[in-house]
C-alpha positions as a LaTeX table, in Angstrom:
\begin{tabular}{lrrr}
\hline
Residue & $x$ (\AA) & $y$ (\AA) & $z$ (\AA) \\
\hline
Unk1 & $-11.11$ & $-9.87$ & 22.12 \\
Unk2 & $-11.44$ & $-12.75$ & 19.77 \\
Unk3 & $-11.25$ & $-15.09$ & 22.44 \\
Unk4 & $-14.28$ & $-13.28$ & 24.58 \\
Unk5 & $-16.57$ & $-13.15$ & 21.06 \\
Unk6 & $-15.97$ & $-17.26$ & 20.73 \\
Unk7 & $-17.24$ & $-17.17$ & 24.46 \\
Unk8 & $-19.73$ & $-14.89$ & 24.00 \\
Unk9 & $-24.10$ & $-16.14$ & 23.92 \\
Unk10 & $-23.90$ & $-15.33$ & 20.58 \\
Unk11 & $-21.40$ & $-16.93$ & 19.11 \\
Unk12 & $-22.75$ & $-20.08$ & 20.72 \\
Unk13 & $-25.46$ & $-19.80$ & 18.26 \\
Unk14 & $-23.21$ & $-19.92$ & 15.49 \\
Unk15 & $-20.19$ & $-22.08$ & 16.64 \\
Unk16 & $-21.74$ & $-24.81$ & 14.33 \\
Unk17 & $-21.01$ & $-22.76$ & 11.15 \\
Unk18 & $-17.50$ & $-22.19$ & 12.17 \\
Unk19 & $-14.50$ & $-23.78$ & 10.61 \\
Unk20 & $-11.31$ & $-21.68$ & 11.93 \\
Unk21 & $-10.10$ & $-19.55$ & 14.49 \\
Unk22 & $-6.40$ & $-18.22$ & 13.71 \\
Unk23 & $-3.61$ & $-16.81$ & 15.95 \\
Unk24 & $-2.61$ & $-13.83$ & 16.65 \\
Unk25 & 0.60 & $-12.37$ & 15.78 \\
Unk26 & 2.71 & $-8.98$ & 16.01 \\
Unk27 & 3.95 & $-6.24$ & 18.23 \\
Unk28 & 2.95 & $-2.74$ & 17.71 \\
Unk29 & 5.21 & 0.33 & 17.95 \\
Unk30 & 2.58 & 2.84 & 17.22 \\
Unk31 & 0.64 & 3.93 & 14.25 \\
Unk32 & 1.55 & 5.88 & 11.49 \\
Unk33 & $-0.38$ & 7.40 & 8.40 \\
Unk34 & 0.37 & 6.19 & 5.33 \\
Unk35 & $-1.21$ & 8.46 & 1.84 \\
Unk36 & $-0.58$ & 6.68 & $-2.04$ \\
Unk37 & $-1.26$ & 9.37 & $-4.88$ \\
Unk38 & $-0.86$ & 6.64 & $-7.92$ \\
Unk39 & 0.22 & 8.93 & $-10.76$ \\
Unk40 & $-1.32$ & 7.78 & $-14.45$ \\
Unk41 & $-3.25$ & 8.44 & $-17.15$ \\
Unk42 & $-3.13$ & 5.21 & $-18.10$ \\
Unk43 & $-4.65$ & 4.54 & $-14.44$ \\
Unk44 & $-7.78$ & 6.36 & $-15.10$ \\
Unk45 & $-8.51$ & 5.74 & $-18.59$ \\
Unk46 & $-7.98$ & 1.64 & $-18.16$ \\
Unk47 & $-5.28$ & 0.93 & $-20.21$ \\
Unk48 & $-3.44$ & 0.07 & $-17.18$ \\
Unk49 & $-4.44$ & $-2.01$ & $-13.71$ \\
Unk50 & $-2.95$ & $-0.93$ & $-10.64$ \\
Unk51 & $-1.28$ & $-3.27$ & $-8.70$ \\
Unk52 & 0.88 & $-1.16$ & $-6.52$ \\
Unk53 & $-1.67$ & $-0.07$ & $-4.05$ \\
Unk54 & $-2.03$ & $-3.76$ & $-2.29$ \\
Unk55 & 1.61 & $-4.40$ & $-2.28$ \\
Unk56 & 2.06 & $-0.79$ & $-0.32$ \\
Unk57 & $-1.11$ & $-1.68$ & 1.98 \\
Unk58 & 0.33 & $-4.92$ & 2.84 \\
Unk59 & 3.67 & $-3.35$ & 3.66 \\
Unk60 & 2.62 & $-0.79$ & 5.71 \\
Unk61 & $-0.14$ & $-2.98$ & 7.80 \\
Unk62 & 2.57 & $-5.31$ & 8.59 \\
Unk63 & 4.21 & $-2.48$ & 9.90 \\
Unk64 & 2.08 & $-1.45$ & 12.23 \\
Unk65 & 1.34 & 1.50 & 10.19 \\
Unk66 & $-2.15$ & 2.71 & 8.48 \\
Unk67 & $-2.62$ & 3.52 & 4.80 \\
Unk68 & $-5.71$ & 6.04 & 5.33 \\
Unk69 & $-5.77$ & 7.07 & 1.74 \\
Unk70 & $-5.65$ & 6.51 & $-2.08$ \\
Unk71 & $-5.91$ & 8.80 & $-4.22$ \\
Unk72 & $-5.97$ & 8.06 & $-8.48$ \\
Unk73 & $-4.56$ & 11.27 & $-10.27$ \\
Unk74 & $-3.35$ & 12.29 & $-13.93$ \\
Unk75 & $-0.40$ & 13.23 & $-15.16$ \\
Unk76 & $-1.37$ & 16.66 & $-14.69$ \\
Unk77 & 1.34 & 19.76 & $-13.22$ \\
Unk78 & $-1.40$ & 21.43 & $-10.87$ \\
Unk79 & $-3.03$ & 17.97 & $-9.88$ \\
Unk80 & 0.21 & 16.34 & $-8.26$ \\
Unk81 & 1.39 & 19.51 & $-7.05$ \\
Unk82 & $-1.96$ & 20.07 & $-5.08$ \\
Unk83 & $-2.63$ & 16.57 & $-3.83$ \\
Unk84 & 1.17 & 16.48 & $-3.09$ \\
Unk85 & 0.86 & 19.70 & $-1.02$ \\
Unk86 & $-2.52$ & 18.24 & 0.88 \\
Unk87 & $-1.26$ & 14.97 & 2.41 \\
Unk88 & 2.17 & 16.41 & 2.78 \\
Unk89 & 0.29 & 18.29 & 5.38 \\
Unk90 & $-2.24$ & 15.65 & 6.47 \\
Unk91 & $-0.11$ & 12.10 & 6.62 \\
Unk92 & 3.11 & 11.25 & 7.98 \\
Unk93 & 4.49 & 9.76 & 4.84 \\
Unk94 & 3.04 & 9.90 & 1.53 \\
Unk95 & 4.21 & 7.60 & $-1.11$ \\
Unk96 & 3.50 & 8.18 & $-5.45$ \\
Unk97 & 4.01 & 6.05 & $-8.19$ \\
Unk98 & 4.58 & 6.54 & $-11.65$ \\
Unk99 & 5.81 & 9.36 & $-13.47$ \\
Unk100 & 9.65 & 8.91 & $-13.21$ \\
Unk101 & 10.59 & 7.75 & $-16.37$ \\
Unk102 & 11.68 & 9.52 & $-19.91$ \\
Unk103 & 8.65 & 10.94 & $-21.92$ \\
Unk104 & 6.79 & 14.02 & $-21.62$ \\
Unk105 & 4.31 & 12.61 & $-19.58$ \\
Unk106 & 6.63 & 11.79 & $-17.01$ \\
Unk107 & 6.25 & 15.28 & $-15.04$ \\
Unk108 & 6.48 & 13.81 & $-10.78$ \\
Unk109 & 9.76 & 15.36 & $-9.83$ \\
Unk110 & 8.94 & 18.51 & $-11.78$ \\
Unk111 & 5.26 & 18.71 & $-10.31$ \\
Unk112 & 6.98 & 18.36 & $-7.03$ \\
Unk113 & 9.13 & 20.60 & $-7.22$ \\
Unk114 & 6.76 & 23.19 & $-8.37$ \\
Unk115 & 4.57 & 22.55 & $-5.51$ \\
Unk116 & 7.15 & 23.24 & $-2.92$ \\
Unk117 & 9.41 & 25.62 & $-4.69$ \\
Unk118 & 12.42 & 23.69 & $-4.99$ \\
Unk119 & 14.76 & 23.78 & $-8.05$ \\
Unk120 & 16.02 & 20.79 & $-10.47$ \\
Unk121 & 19.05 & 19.36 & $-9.99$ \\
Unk122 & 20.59 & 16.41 & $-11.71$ \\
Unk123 & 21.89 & 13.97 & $-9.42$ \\
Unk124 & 24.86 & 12.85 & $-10.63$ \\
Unk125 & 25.68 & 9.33 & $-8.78$ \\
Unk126 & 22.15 & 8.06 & $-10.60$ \\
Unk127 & 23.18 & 9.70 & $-14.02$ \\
Unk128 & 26.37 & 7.11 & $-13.57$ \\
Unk129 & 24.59 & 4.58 & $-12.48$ \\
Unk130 & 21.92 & 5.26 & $-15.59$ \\
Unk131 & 25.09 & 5.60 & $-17.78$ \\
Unk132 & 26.69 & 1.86 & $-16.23$ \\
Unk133 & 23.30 & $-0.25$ & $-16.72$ \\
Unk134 & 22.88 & 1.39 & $-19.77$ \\
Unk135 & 26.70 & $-0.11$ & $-20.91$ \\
Unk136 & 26.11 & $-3.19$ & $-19.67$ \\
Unk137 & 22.85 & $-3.97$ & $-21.27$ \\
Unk138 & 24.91 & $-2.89$ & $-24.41$ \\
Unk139 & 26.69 & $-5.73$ & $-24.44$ \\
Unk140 & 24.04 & $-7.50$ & $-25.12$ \\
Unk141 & 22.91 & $-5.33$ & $-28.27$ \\
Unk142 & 19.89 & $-4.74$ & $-26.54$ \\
Unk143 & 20.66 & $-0.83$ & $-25.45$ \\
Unk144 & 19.37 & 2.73 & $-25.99$ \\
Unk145 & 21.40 & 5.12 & $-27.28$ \\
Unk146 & 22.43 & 7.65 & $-24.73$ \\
Unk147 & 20.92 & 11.22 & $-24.57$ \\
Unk148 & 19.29 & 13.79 & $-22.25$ \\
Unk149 & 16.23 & 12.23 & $-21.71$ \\
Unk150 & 17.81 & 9.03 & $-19.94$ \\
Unk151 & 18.88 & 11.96 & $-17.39$ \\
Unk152 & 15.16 & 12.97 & $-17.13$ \\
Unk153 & 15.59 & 10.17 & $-14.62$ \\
Unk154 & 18.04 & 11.25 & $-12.05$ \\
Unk155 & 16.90 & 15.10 & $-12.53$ \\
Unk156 & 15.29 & 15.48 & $-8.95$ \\
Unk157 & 14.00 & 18.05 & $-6.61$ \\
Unk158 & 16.79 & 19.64 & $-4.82$ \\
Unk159 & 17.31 & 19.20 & $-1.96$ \\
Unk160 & 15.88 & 15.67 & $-1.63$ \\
Unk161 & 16.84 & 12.90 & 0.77 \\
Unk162 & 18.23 & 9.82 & $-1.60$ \\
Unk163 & 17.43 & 6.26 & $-0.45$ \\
Unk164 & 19.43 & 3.39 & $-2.28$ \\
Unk165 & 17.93 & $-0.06$ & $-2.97$ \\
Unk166 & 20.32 & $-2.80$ & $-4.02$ \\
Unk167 & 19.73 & $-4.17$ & $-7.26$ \\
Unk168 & 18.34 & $-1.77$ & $-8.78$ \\
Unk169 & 19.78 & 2.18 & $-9.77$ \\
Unk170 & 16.71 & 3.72 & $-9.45$ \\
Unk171 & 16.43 & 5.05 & $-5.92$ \\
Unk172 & 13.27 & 6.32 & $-3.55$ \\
Unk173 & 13.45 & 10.39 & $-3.85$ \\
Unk174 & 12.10 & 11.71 & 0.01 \\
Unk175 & 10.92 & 15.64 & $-1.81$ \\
Unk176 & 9.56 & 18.13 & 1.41 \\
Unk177 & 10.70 & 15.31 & 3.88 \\
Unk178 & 7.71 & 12.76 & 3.52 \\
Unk179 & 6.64 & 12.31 & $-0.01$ \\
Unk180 & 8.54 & 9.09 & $-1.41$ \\
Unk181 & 8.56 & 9.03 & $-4.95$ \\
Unk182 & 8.43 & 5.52 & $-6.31$ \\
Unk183 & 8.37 & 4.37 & $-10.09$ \\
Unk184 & 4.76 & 2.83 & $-11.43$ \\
Unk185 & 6.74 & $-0.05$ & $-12.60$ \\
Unk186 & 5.42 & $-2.93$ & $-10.90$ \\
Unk187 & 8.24 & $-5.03$ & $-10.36$ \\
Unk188 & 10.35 & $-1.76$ & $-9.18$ \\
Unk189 & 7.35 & $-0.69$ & $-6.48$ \\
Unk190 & 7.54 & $-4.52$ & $-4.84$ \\
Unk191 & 11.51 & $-3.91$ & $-4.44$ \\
Unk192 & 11.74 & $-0.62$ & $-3.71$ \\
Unk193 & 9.07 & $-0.65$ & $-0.86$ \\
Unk194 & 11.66 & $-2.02$ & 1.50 \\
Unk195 & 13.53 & 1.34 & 1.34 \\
Unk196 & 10.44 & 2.88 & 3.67 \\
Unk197 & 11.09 & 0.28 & 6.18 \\
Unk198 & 13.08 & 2.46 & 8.50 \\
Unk199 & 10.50 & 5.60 & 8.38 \\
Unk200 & 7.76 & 3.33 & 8.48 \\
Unk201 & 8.50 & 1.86 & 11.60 \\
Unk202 & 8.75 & $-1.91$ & 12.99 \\
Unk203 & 5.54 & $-2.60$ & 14.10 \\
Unk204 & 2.67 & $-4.81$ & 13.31 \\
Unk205 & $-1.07$ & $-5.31$ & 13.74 \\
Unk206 & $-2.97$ & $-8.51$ & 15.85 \\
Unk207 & $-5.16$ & $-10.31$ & 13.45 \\
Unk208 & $-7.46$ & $-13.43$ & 13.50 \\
Unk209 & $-9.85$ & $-14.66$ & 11.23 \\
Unk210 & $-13.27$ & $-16.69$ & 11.73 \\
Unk211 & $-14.77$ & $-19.08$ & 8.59 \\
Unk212 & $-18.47$ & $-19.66$ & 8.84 \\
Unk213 & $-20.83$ & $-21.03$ & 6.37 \\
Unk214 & $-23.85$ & $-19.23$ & 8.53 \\
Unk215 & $-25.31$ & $-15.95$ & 6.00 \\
Unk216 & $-23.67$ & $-12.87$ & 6.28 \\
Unk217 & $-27.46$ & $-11.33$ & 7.41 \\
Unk218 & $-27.68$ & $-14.09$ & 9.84 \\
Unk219 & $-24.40$ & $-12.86$ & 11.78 \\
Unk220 & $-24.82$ & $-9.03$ & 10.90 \\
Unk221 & $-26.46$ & $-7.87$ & 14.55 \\
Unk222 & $-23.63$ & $-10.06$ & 16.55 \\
Unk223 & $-20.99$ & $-8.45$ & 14.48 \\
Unk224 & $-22.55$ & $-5.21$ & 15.31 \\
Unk225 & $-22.99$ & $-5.69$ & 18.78 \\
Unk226 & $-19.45$ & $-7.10$ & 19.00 \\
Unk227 & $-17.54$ & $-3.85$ & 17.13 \\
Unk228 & $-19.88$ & $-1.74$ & 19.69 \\
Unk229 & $-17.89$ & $-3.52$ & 22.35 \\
Unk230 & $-14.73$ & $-3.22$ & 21.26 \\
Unk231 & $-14.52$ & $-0.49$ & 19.62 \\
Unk232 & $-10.73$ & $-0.23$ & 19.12 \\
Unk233 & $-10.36$ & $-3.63$ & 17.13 \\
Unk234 & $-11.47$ & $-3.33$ & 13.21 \\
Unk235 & $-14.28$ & $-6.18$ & 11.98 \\
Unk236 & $-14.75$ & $-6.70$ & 8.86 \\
Unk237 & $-16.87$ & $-9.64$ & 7.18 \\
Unk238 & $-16.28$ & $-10.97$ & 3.79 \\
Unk239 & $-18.79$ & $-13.32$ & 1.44 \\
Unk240 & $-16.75$ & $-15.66$ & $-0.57$ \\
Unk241 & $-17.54$ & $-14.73$ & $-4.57$ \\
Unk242 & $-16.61$ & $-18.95$ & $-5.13$ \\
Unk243 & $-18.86$ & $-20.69$ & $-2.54$ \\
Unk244 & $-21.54$ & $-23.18$ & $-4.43$ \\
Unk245 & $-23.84$ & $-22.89$ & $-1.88$ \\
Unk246 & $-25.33$ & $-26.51$ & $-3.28$ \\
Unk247 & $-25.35$ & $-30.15$ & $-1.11$ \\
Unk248 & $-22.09$ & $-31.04$ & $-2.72$ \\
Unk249 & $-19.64$ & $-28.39$ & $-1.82$ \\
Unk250 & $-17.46$ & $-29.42$ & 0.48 \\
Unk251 & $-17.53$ & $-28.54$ & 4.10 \\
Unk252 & $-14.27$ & $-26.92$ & 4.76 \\
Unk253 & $-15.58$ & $-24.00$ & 2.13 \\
Unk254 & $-17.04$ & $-20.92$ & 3.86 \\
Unk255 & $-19.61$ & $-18.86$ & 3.13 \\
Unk256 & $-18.02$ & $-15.67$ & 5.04 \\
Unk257 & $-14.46$ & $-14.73$ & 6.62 \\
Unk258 & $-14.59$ & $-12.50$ & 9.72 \\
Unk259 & $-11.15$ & $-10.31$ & 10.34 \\
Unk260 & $-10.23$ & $-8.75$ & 12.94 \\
Unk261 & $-7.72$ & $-6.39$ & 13.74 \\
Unk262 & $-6.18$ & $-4.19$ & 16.41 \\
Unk263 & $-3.05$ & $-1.97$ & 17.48 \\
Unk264 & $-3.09$ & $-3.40$ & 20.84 \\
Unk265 & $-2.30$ & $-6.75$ & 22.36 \\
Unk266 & $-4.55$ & $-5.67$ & 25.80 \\
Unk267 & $-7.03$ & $-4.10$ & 23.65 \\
Unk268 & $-7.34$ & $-7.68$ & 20.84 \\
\hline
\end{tabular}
């Protein structure tokens, strides 16, 4: 597809503005649907930035897999339960963060497990391994002391599927079958991501960008006849926020980066 637009009358027009055309890579395996529910306070008010949500986006693209939605929520019982419920239903995995840790304000696995009717149940080969990093960082002096809210922490929906990720004790909680409950810890997302792998799937998407230094308003009606065309392969355009735009910036900086995207070898 990218190949028949560089062809095509109107990109003749432009091919003077255009700096790159990438390859294509991938293999697809079929699409899944991919929900986040980032779980905060600190999320809505500002006191925090999300990061989470483009590390889970890139993961799943590569993938071959779709993240349809995001939603923002508080740290609210009915909230999580409800949005839980809703994508449960409507996506074929749905993935939180935040909410896992000690305080009171860390109510996931509870919310969860009101919202399907599940029990609490400690889980007791995280309480050890809570109990072991907790002794070793002791050694250093540098240690809580031990009490019931450290098992806040391995206190889960029951029954839940357990996934383990090496090097860290914390492990991806699957409540209902397809919500993955994942800490809001930054750090802990990134690693723990890879423990979807499986249920995400293999696949990946065919992408290629274009760099032009033409307008975006000069290329808007090829792009639109182009996506009318192929329907089935995503275009997006993209101004670049650090282009001069004066005689001395340099020639290899563009104005605008075209993507485009598709599920299907054939069909890119």
């Amino acid at each position: 597809m990218i190949f028949a637009f560089c062809r095509s009358r109107a990109f003749s027009r432009l091919q003077s503005h255009l700096r790159l055309c990438s390859t294509m890579a991938g293999a697809s395996t079929g699409e899944k649907r991919v929900a986040a529910l980032m779980i905060g306070n600190e999320l809505l008010n500002g006191e925090v930035q999300d990061v989470n949500v483009k590390e889970l986006a890139k993961f799943v693209t590569q993938r071959g897999a779709k993240l349809r939605a995001v939603e923002f929520i508080p740290d609210e019982y009915d909230v999580i339960a409800d949005r839980a419920k809703y994508w449960s239903e409507h996506a074929d995995l749905v993935v939180t963060s935040g909410g896992i840790g000690t305080t009171h304000d860390d109510i996931t696995y509870e919310a969860l497990a009101r919202a399907f009717g599940l029990p609490l149940q400690l889980h007791q080969p995280t309480s050890d391994k809570i109990r072991a990093a907790v002794a070793e960082r002791a050694k250093t002096g540098d240690a809580p002391a031990w009490n019931d809210a450290l098992d806040r922490m391995a206190t889960f929906p029951h029954p839940s599927r357990i996934l383990v990720t090496p090097d860290t004790w914390v492990p991806t909680v699957v409540v209902n079958k397809n919500i993955y409950v994942l800490p809001g810890v930054p750090r802990l997302y990134r690693l723990m991501l890879s423990s979807l792998a499986e249920d995400v799937g293999s696949g990946s998407v065919f992408t290629s960008s274009l760099y032009t230094r033409a307008f975006e308003s000069d290329i808007a009606d090829v792009l639109a006849s182009v996506q009318e065309r192929f329907p089935h392969v995503a275009i997006g355009s993209y101004p670049n926020v650090h282009y001069v735009g004066v005689r001395n910036t340099p020639e290899d900086v563009h104005r605008v980066r075209l993507s485009f995207s598709g599920d299907s070898e054939v069909r890119f």
